[in-house]
mmCIF file of C-alpha atoms in Angstrom:
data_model
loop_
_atom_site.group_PDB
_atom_site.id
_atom_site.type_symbol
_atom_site.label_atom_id
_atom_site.label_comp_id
_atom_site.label_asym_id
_atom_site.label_seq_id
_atom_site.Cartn_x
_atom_site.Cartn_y
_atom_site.Cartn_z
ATOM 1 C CA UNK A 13 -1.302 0.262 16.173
ATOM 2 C CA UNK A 14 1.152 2.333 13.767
ATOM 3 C CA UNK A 15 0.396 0.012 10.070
ATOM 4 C CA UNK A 16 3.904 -1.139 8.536
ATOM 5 C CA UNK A 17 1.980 -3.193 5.534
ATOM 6 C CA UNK A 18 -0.694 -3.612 3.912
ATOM 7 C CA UNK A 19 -1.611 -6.823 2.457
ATOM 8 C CA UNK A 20 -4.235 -7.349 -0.762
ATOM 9 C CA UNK A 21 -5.788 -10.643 -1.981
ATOM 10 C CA UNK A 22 -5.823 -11.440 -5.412
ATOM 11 C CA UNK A 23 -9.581 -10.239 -5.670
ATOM 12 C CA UNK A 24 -9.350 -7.114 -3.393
ATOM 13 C CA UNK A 25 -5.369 -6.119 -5.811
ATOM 14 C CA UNK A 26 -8.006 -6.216 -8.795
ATOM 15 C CA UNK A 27 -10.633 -4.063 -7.214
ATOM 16 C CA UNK A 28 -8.124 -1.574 -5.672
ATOM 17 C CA UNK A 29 -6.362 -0.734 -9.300
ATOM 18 C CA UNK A 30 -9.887 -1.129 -11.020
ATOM 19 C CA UNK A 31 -10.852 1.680 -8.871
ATOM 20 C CA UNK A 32 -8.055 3.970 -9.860
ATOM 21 C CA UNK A 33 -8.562 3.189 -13.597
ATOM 22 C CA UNK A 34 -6.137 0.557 -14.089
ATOM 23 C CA UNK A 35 -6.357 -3.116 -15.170
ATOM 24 C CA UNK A 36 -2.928 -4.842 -14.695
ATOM 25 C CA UNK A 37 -1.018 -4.542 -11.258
ATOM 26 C CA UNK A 38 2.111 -1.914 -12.055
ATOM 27 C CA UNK A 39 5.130 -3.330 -11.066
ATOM 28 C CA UNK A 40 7.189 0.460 -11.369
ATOM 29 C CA UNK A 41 5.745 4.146 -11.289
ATOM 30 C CA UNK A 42 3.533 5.185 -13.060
ATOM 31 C CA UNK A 43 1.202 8.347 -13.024
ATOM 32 C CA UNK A 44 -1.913 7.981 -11.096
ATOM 33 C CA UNK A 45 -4.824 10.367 -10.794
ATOM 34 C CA UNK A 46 -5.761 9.237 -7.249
ATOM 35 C CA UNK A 47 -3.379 10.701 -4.832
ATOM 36 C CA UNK A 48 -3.694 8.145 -2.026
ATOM 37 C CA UNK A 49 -0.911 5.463 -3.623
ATOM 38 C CA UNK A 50 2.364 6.514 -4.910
ATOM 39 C CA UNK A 51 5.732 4.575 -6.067
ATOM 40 C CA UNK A 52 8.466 4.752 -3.514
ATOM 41 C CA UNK A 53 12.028 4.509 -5.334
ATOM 42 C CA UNK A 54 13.990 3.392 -2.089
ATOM 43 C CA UNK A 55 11.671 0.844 -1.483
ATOM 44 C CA UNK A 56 10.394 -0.189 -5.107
ATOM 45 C CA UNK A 57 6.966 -0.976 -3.926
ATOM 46 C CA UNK A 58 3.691 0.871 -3.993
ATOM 47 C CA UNK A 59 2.820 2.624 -1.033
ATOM 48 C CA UNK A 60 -0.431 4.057 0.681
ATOM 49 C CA UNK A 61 -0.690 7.410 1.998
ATOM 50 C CA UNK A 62 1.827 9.898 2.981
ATOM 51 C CA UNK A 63 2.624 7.621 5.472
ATOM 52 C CA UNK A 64 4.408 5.723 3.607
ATOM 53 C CA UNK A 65 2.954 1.803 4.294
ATOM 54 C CA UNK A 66 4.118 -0.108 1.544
ATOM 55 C CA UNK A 67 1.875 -2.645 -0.087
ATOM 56 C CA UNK A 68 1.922 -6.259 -1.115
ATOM 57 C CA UNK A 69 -0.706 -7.233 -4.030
ATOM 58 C CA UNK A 70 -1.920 -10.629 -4.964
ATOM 59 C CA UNK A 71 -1.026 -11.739 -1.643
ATOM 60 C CA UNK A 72 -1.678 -15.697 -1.672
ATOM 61 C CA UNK A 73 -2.291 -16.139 2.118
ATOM 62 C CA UNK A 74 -4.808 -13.307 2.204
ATOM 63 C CA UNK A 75 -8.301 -13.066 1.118
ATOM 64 C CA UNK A 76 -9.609 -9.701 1.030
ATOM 65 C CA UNK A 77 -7.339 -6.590 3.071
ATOM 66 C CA UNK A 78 -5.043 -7.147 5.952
ATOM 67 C CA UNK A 79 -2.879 -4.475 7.352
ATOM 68 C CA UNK A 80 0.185 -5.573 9.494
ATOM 69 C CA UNK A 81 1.299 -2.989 12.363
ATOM 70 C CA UNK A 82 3.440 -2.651 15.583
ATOM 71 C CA UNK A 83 2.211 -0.932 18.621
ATOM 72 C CA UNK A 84 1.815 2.797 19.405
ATOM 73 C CA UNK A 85 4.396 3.954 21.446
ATOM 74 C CA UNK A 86 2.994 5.627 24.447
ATOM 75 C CA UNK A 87 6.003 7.981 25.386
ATOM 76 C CA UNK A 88 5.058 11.604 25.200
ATOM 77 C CA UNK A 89 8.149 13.851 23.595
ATOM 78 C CA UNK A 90 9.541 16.639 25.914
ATOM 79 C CA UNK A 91 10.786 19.512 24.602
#
């Protein structure tokens, strides 16, 4: 599975910013020590990794983490 989202519970969006130091949920960039989570401007949302998976806090239908995803292609590239 390639993840396209990743989806928080209330208790788990708390956690996840405690851990990096903050105490409110940012809703626009904002400088972050941890490296793992950045703002994307195209998408205004948070994001995980270089990948890019955008992330969805206080997520009402969720409790704890879910991560959404499609299926890995299995085509090889030819060069």
């Amino acid at each position: 599975m390639v993840p396209t989202l990743i989806r928080l519970g209330k208790e788990h969006s708390r956690l996840f910013w405690e851990e990096r130091g903050i105490d409110y949920i940012p809703n626009k960039p904002l400088k972050l020590i941890s490296g793992d989570v950045f703002w994307d401007k195209e998408q205004c949302c948070w994001c995980y990794t270089k990948r890019r998976i955008p992330m969805r806090f206080n997520d009402p239908q969720i409790i704890g983490i879910a991560a959404e995803g499609v299926p890995k292609s299995n085509k090889k590239s030819t060069r």
